[in-house]
CSV table of C-alpha atoms in Angstrom, one decimal:
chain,number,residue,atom,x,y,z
A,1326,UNK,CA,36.2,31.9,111.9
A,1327,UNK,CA,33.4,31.0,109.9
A,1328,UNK,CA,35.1,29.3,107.1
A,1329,UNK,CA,35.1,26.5,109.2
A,1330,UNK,CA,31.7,25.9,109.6
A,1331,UNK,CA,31.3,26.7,105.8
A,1332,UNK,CA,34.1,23.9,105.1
A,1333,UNK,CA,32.4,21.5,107.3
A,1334,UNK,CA,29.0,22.1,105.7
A,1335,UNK,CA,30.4,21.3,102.6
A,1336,UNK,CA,32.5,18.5,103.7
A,1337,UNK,CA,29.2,17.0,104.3
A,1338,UNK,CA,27.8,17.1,100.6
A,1339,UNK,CA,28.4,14.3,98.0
A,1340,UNK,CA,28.9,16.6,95.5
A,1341,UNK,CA,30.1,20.5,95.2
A,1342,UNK,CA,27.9,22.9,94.2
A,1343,UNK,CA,28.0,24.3,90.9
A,1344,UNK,CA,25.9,27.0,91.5
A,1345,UNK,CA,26.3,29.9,93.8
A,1346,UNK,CA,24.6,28.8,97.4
A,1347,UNK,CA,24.5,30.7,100.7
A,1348,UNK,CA,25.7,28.6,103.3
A,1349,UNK,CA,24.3,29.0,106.9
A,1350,UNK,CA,26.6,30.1,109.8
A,1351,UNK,CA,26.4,30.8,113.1
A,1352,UNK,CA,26.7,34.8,114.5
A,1353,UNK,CA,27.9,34.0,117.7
A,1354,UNK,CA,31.5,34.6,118.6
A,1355,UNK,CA,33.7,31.8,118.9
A,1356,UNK,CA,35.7,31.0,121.3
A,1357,UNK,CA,39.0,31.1,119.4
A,1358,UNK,CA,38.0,34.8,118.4
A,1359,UNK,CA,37.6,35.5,121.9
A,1360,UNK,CA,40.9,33.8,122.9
A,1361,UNK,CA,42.3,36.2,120.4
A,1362,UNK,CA,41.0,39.1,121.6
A,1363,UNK,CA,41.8,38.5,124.9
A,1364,UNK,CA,45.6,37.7,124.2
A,1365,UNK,CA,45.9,40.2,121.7
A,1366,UNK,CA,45.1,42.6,124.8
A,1367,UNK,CA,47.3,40.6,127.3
A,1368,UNK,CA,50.0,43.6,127.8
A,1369,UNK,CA,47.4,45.2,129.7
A,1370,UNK,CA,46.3,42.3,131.9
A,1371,UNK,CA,50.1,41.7,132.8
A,1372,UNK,CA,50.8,45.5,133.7
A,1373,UNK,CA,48.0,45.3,136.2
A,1374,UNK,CA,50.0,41.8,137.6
A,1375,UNK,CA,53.3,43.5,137.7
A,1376,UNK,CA,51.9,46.5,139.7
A,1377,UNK,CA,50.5,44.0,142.2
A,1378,UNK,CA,54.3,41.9,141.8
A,1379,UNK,CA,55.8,45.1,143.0
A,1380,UNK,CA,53.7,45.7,146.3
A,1381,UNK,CA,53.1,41.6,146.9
A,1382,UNK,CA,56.2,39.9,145.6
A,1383,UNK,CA,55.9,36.2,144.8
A,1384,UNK,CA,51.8,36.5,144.5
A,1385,UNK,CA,50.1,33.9,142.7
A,1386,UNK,CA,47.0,33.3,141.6
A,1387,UNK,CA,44.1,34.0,139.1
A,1388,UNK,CA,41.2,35.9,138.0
A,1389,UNK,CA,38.1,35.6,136.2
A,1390,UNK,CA,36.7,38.2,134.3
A,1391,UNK,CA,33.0,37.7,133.7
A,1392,UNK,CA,31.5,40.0,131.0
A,1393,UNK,CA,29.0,40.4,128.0
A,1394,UNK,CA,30.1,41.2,124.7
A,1395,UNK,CA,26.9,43.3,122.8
A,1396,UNK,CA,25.9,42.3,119.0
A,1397,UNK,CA,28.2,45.4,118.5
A,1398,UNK,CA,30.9,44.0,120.0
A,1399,UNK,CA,30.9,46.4,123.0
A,1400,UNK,CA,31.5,45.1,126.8
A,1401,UNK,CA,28.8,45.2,129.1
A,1402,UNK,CA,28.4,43.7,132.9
A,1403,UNK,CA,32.0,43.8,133.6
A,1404,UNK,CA,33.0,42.1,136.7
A,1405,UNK,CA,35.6,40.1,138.3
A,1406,UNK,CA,36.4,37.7,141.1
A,1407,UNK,CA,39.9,36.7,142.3
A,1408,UNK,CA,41.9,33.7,144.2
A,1409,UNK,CA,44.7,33.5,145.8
A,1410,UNK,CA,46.9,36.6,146.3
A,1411,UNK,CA,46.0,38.3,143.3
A,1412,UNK,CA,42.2,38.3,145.5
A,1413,UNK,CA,43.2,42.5,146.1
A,1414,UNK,CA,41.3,45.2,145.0
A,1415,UNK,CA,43.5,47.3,143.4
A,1416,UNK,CA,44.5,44.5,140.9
A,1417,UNK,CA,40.7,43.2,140.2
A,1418,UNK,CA,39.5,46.7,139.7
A,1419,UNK,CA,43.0,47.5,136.8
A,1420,UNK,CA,42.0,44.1,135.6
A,1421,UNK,CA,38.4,45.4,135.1
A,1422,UNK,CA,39.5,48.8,133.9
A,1423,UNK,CA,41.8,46.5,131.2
A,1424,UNK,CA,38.6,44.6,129.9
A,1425,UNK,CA,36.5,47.2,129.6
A,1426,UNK,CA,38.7,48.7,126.6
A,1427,UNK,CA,38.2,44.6,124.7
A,1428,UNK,CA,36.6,45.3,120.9
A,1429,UNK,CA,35.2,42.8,119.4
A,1430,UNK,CA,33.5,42.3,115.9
A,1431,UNK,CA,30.4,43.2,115.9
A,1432,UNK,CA,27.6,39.7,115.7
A,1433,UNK,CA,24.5,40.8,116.3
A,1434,UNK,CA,24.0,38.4,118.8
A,1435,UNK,CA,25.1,39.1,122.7
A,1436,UNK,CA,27.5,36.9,124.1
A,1437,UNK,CA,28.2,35.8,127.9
A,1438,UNK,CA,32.3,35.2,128.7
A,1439,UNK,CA,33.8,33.8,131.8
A,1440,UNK,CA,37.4,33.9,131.3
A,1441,UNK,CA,40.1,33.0,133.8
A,1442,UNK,CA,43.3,34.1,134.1
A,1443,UNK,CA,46.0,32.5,136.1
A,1444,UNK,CA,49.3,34.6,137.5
A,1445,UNK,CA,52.5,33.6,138.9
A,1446,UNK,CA,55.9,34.6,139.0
């Protein structure tokens, strides 16, 4: 994800460079690579919905996991908070227990997510 900003910075120049130059980028996680992460991890996420399907048919509604991911890429303060009739503890705490097993590449820098997730039949 940072060849982007690389190809912006050097959209920006008149000329390219001819020489070898270190280009300037970011650390922090973007938040296509945590989309990715995220959705790359979705079969668990959905599990936890159809467990809640099968004592709740018809439930709807979505959750947001709230978490920090460490310069090593780690989770840390793992929570979540629900609406609707996915608000049920059983199905915040396997949506919990899901997140807390999310990698990501390691930054450096720590990162603070709020990402919501919406469920219906």
């Amino acid at each position: 994800a940072q060849l982007a900003d690389v190809e912006e910075a050097l959209a920006l120049r008149k000329t390219l460079p001819t020489w070898l130059e270190v280009i300037p980028v970011a650390p922090a996680l973007k938040p296509q690579e945590i989309q990715a992460v995220v959705r790359g991890n979705f079969g668990a996420f959905r599990k936890c919905y159809e467990e809640l399907l099968a004592r709740v048919p018809g439930a709807a509604g979505k959750v947001t996991l709230s978490f920090g991911i460490q310069g090593d890429g780690a989770i840390t303060d793992l929570g979540a908070s629900a609406e609707g009739a996915v608000d049920e503890g059983t199905m915040t705490r396997c949506m919990t227990e899901a997140a807390s097993k999310l990698r990501f590449q390691a930054t450096g820098v720590t990162t603070t997510v709020k990402y919501p997730v919406a469920f219906s039949p």
